[in-house]
PDB file of N, CA, C and O in Angstrom:
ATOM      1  N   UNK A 965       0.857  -1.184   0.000  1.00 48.00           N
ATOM      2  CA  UNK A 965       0.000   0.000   0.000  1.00 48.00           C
ATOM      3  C   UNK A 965       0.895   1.236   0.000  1.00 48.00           C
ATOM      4  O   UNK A 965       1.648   1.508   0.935  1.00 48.00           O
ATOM      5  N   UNK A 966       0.727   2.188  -1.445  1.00 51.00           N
ATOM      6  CA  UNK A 966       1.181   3.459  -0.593  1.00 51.00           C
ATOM      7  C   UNK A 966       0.850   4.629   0.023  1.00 51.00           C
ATOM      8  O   UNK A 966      -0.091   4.478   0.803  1.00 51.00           O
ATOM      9  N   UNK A 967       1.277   5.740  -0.039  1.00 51.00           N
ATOM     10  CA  UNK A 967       0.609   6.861   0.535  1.00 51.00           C
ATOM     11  C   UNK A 967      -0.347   7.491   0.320  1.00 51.00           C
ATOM     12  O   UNK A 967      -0.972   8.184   1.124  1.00 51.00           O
ATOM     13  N   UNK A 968      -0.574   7.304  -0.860  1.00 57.00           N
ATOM     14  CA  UNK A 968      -2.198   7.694  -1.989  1.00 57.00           C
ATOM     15  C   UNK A 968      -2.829   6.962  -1.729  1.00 57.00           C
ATOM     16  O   UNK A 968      -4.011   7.227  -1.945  1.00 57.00           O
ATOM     17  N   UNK A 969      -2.451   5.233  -0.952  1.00 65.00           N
ATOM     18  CA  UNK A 969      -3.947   4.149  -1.277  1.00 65.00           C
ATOM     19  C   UNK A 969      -4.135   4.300   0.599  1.00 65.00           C
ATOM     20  O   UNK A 969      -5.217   3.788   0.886  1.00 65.00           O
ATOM     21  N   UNK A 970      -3.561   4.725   1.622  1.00 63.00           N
ATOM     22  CA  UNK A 970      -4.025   4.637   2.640  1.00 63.00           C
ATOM     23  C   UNK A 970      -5.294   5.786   2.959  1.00 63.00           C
ATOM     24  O   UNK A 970      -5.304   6.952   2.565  1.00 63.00           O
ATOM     25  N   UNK A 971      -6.143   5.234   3.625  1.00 68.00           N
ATOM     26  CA  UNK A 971      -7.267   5.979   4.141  1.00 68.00           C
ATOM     27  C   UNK A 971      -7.010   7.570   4.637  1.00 68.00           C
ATOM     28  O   UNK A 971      -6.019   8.001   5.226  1.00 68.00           O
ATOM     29  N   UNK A 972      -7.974   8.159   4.298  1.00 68.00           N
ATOM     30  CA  UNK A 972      -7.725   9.744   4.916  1.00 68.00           C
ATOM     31  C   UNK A 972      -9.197  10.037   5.066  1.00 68.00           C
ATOM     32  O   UNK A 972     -10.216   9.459   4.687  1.00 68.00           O
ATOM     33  N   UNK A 973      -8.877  11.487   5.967  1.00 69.00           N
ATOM     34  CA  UNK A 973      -9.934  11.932   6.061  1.00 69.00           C
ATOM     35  C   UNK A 973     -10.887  13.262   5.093  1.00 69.00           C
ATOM     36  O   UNK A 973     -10.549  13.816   4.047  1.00 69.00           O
ATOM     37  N   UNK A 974     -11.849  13.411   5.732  1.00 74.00           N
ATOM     38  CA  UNK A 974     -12.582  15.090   4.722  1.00 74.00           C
ATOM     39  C   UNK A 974     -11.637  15.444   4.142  1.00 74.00           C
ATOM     40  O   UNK A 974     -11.648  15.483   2.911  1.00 74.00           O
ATOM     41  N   UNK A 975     -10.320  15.878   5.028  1.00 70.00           N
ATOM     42  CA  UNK A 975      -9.814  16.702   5.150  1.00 70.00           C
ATOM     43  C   UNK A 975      -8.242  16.238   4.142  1.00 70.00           C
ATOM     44  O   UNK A 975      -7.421  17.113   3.867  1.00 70.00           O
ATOM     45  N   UNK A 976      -8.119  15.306   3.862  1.00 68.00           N
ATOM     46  CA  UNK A 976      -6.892  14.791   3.224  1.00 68.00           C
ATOM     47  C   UNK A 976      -6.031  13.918   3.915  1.00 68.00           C
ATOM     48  O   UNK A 976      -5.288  13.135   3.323  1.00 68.00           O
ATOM     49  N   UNK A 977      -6.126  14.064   5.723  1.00 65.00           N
ATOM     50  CA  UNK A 977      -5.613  13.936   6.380  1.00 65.00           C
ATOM     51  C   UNK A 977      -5.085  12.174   6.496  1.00 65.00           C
ATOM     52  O   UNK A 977      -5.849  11.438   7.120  1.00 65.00           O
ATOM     53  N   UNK A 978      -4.310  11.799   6.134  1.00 61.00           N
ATOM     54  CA  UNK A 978      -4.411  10.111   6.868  1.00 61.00           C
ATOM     55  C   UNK A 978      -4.878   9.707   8.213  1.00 61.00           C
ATOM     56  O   UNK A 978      -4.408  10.103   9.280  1.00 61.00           O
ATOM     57  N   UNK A 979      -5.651   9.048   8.080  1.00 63.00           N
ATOM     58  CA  UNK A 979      -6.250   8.467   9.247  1.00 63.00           C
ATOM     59  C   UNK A 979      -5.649   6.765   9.992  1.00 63.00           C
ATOM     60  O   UNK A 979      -4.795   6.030   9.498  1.00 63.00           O
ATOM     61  N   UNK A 980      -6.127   6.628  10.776  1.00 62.00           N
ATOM     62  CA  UNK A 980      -5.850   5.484  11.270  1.00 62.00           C
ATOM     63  C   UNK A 980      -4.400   4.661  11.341  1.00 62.00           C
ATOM     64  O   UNK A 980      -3.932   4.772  10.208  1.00 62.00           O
ATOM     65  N   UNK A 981      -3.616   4.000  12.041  1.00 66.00           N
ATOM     66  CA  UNK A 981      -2.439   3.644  12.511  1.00 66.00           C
ATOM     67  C   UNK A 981      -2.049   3.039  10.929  1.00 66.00           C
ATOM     68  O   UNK A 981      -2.602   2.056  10.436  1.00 66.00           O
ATOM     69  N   UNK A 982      -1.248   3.646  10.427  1.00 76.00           N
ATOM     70  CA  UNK A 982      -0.753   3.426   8.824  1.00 76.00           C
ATOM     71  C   UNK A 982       0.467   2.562   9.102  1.00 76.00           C
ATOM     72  O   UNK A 982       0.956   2.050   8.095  1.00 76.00           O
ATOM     73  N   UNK A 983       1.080   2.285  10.304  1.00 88.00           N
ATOM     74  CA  UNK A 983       1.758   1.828  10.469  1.00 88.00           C
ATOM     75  C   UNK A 983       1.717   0.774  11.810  1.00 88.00           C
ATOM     76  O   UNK A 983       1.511   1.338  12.884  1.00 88.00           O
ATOM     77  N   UNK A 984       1.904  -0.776  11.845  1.00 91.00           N
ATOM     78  CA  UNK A 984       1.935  -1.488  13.197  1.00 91.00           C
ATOM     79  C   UNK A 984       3.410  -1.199  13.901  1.00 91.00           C
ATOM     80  O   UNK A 984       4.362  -0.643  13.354  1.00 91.00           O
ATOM     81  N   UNK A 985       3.354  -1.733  15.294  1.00 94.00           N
ATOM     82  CA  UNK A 985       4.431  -1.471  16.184  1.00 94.00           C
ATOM     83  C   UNK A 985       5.325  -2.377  15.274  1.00 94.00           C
ATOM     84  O   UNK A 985       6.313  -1.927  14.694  1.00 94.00           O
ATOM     85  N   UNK A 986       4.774  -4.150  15.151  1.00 94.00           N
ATOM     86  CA  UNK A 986       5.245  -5.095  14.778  1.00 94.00           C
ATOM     87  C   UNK A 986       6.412  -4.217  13.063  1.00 94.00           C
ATOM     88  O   UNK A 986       7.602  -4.366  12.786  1.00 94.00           O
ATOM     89  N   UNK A 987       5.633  -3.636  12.560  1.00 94.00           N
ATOM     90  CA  UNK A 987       6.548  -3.339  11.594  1.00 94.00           C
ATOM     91  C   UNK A 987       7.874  -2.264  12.060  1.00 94.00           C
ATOM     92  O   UNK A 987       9.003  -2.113  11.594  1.00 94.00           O
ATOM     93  N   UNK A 988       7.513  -1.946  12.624  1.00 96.00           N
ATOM     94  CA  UNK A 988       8.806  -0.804  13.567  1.00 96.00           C
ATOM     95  C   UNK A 988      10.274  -1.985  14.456  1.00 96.00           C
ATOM     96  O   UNK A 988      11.504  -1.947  14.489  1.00 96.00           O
ATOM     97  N   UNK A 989       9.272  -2.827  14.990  1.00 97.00           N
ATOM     98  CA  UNK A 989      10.278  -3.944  15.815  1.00 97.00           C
ATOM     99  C   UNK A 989      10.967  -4.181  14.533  1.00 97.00           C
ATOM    100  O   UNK A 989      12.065  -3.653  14.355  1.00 97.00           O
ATOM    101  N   UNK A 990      10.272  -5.145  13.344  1.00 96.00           N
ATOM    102  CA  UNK A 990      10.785  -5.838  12.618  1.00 96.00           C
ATOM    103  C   UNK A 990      12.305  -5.534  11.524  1.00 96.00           C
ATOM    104  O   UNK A 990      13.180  -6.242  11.026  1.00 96.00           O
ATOM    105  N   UNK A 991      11.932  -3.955  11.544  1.00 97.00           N
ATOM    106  CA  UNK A 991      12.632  -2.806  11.264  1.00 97.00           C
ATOM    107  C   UNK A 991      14.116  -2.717  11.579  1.00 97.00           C
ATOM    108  O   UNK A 991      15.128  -2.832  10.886  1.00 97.00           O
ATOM    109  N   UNK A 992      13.786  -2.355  13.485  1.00 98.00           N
ATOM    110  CA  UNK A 992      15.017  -2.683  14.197  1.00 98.00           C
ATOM    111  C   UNK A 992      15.486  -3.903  13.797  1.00 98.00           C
ATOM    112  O   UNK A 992      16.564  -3.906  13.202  1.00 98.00           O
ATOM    113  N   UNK A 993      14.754  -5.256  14.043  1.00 97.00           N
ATOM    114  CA  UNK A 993      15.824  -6.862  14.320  1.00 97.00           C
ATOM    115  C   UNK A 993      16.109  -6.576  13.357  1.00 97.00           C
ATOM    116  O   UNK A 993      17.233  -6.153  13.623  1.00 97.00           O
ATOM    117  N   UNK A 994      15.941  -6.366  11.737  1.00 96.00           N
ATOM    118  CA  UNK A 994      16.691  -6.718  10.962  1.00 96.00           C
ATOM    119  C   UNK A 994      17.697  -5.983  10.524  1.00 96.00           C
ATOM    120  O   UNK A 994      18.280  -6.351   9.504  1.00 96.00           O
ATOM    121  N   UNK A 995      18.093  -4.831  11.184  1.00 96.00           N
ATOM    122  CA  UNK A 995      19.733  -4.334  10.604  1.00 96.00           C
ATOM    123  C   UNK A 995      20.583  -4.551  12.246  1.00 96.00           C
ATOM    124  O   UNK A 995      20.413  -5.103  13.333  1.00 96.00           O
ATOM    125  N   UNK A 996      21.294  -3.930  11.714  1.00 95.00           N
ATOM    126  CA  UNK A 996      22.882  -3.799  12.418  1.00 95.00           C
ATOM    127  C   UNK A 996      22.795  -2.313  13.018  1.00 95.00           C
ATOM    128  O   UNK A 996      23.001  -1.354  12.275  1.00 95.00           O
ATOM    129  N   UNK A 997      22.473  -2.132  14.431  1.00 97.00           N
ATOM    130  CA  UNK A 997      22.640  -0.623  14.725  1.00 97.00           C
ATOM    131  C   UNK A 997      22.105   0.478  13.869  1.00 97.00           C
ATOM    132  O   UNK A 997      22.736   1.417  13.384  1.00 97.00           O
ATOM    133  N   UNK A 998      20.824   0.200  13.768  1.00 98.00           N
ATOM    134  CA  UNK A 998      19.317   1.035  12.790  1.00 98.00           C
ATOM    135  C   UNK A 998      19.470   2.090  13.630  1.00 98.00           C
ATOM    136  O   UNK A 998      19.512   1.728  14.805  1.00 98.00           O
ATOM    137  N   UNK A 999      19.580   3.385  13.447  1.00 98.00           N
ATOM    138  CA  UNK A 999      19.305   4.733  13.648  1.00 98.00           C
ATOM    139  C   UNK A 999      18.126   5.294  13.342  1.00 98.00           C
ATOM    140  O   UNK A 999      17.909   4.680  12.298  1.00 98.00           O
ATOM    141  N   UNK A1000      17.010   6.153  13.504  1.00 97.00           N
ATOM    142  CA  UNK A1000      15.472   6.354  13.552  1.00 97.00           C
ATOM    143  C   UNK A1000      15.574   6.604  12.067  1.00 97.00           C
ATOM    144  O   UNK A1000      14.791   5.893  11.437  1.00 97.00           O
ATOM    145  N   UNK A1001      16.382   7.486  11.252  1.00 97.00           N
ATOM    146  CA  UNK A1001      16.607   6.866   9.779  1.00 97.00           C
ATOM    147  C   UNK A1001      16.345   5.963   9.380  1.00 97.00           C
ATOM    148  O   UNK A1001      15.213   5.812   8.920  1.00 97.00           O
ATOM    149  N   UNK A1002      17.419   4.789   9.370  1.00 97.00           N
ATOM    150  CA  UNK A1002      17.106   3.254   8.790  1.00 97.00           C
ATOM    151  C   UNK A1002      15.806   3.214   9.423  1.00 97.00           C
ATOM    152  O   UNK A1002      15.032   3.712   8.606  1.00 97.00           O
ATOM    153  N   UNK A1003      15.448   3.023  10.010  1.00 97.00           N
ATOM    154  CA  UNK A1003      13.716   2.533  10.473  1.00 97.00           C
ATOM    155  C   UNK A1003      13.044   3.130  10.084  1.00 97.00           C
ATOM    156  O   UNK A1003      11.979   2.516  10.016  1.00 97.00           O
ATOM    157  N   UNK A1004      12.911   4.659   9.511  1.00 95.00           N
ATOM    158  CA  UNK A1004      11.797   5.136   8.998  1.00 95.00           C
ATOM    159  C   UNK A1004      11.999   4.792   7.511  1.00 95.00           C
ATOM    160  O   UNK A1004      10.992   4.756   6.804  1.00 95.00           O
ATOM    161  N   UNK A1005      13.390   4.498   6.885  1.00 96.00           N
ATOM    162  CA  UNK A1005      13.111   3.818   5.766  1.00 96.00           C
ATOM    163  C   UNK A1005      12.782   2.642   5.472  1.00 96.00           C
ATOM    164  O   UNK A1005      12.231   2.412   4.396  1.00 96.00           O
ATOM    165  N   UNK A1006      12.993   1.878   6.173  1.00 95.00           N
ATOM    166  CA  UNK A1006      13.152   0.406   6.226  1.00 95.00           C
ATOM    167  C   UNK A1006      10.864   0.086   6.603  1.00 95.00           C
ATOM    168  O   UNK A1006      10.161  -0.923   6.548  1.00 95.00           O
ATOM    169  N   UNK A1007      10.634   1.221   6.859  1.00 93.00           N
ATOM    170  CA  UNK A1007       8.921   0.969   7.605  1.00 93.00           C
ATOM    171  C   UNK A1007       8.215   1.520   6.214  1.00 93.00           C
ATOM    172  O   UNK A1007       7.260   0.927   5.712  1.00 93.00           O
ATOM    173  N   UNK A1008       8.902   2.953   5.536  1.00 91.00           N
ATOM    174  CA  UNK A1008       8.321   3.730   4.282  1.00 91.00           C
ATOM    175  C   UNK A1008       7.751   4.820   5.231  1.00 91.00           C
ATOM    176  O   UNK A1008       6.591   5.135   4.968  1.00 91.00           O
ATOM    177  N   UNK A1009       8.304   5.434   6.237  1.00 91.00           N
ATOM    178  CA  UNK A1009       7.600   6.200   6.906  1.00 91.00           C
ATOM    179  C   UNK A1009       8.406   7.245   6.912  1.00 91.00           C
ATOM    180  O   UNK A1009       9.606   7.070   6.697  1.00 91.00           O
ATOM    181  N   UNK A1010       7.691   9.022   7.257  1.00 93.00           N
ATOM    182  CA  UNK A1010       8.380  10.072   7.288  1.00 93.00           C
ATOM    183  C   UNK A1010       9.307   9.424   8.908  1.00 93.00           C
ATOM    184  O   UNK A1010       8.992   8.658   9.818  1.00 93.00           O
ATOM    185  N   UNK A1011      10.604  10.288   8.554  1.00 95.00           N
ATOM    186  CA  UNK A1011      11.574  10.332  10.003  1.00 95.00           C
ATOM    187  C   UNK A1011      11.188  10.750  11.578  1.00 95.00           C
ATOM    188  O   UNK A1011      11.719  10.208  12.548  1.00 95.00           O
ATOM    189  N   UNK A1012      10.205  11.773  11.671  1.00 95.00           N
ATOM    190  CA  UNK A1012       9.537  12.383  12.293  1.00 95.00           C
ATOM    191  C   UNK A1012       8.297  11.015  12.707  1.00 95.00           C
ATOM    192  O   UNK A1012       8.039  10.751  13.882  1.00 95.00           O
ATOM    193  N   UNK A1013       7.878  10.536  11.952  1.00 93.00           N
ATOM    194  CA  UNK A1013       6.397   9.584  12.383  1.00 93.00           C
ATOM    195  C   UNK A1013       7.309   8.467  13.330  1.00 93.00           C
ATOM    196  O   UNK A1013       6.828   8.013  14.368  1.00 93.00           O
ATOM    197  N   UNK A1014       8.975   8.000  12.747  1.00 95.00           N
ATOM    198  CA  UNK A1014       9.112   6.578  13.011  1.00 95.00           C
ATOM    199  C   UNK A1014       9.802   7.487  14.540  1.00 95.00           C
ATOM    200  O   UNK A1014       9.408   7.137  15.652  1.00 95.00           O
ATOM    201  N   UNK A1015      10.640   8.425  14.415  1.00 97.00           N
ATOM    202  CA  UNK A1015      10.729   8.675  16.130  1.00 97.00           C
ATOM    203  C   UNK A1015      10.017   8.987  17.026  1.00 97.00           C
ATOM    204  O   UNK A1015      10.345   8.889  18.209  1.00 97.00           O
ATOM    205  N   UNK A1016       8.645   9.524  16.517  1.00 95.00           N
ATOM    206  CA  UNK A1016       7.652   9.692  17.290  1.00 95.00           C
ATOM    207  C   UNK A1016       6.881   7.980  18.107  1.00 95.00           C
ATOM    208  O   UNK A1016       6.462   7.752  19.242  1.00 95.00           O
ATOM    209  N   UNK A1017       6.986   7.209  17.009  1.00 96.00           N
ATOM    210  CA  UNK A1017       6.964   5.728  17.338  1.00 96.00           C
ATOM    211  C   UNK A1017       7.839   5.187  17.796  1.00 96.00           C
ATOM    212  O   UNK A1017       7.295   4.328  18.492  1.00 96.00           O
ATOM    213  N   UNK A1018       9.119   5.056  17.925  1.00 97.00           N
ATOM    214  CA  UNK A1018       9.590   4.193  18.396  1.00 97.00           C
ATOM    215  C   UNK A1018      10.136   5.195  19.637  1.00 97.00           C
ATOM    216  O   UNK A1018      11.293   4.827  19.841  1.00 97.00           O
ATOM    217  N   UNK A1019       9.967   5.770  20.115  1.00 97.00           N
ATOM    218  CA  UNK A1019       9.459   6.771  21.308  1.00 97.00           C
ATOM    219  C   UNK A1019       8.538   6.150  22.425  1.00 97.00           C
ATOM    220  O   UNK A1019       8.821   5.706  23.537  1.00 97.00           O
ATOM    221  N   UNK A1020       7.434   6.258  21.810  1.00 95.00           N
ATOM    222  CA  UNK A1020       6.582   5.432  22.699  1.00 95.00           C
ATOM    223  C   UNK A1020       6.983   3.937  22.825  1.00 95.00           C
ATOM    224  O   UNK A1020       6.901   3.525  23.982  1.00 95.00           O
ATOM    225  N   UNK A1021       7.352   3.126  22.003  1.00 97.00           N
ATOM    226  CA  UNK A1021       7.828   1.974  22.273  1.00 97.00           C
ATOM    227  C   UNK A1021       8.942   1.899  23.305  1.00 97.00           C
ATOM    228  O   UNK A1021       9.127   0.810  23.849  1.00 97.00           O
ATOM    229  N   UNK A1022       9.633   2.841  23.605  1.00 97.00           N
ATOM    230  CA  UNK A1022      10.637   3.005  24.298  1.00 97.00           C
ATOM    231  C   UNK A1022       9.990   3.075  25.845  1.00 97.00           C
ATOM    232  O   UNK A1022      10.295   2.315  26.764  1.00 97.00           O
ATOM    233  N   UNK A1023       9.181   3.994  25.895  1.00 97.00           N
ATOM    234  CA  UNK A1023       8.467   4.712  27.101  1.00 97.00           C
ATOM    235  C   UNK A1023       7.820   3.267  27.649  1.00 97.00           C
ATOM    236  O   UNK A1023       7.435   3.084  28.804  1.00 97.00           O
ATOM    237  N   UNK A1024       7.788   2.310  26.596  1.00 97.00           N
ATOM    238  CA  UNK A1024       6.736   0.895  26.698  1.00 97.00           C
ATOM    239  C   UNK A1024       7.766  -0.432  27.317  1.00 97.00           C
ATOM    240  O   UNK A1024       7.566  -1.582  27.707  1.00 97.00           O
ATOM    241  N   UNK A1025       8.795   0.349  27.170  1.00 97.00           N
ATOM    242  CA  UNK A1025       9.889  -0.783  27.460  1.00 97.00           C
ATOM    243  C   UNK A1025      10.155  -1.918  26.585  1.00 97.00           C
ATOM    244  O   UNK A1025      10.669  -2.958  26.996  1.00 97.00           O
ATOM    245  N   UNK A1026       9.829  -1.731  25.468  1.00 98.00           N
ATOM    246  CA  UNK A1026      10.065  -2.743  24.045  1.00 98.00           C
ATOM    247  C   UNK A1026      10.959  -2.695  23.455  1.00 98.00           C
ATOM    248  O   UNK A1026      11.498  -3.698  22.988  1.00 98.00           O
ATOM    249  N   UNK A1027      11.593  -0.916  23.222  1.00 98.00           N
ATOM    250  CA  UNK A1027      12.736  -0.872  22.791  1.00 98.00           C
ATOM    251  C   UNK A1027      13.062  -0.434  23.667  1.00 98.00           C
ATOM    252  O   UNK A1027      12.388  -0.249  24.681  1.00 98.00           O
ATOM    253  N   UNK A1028      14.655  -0.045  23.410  1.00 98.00           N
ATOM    254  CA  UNK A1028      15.817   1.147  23.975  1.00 98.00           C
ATOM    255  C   UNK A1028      16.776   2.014  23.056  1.00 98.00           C
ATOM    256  O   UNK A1028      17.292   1.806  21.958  1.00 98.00           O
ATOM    257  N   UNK A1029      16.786   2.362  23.351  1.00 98.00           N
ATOM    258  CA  UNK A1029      17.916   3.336  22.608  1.00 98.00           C
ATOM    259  C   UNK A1029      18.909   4.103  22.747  1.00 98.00           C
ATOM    260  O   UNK A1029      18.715   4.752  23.774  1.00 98.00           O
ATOM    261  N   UNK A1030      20.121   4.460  22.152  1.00 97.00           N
ATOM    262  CA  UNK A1030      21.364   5.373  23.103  1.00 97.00           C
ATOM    263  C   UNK A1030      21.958   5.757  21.839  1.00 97.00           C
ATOM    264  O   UNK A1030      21.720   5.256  20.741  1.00 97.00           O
ATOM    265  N   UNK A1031      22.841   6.802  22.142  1.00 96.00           N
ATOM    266  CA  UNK A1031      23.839   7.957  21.406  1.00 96.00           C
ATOM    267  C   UNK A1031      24.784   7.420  20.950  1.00 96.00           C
ATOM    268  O   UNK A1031      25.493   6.979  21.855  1.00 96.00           O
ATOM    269  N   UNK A1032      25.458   7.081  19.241  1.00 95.00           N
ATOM    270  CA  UNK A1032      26.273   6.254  19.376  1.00 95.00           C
ATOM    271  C   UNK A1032      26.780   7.640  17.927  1.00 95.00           C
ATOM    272  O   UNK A1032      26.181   8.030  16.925  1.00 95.00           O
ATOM    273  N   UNK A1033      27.703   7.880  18.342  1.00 94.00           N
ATOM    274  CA  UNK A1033      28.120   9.580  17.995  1.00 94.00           C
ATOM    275  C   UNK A1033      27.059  10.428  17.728  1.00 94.00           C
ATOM    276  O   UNK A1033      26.233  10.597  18.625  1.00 94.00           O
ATOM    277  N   UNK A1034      26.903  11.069  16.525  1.00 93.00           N
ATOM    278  CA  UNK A1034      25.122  11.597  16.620  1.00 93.00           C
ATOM    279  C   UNK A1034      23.909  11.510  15.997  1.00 93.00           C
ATOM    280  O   UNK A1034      23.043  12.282  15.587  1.00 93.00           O
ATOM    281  N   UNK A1035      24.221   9.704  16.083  1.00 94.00           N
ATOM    282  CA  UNK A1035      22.818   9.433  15.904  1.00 94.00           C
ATOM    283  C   UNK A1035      22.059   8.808  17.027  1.00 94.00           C
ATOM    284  O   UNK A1035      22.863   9.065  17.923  1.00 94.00           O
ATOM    285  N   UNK A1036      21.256   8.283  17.521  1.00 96.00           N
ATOM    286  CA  UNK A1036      20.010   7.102  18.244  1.00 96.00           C
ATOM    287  C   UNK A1036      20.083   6.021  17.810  1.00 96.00           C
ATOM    288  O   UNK A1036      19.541   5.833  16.721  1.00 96.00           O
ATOM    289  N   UNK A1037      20.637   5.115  18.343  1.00 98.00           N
ATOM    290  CA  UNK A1037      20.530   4.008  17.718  1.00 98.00           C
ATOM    291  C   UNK A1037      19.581   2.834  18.542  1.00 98.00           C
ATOM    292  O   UNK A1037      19.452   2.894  19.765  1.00 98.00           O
ATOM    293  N   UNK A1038      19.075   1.992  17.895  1.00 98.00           N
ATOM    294  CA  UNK A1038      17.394   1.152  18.414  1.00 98.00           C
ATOM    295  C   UNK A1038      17.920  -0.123  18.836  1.00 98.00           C
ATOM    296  O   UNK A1038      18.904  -0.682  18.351  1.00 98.00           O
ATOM    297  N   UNK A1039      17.194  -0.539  19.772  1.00 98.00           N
ATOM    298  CA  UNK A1039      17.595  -1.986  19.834  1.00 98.00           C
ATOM    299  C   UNK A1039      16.117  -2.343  20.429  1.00 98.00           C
ATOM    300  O   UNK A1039      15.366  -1.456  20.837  1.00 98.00           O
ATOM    301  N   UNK A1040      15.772  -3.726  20.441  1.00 97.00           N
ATOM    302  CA  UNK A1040      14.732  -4.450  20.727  1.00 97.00           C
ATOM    303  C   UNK A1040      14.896  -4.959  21.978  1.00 97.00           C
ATOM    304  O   UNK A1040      15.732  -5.863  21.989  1.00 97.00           O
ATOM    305  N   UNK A1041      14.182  -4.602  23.534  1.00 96.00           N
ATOM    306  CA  UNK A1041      14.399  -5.585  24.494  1.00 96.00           C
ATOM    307  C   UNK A1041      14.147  -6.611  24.569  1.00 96.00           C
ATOM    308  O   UNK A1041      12.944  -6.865  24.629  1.00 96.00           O
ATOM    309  N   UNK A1042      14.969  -7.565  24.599  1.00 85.00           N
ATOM    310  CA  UNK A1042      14.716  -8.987  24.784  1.00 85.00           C
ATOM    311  C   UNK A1042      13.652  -9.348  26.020  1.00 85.00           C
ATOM    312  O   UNK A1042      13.366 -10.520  26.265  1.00 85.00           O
TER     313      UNK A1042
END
């Protein structure tokens, strides 16, 4: 699906979770030290949507994340 075929509203607006957590995890396991970059590409999502997500996943205790010069880099809690 892309950005034209997902649901929106009156208003143009996209609606509804365009994206699962599961695709954000899946994101992380599969690279090597994913930065909110790689994951918002690796999902097809703006950079801004995937740190806003994997944010809360963090706050959720699913992921973690730390400073590894200056980027964020993701990891999945086991």
């Amino acid at each position: 699906m892309t950005v034209t075929d997902r649901p929106r509203d009156d208003h143009g607006r996209l609606t509804g979770n365009a994206y699962s957590d599961a695709d954000f995890l899946e994101a992380i396991a599969d690279q090597d030290m994913p930065t909110t970059g790689d994951v918002a590409r690796a999902v097809g999502c703006a950079r801004t949507t995937a740190y806003g997500r994997l944010k809360r996943l963090e706050e959720s205790g699913t992921v973690e994340s730390r400073d590894v010069g200056s980027a964020l880099v993701w990891t999945v809690v086991d």
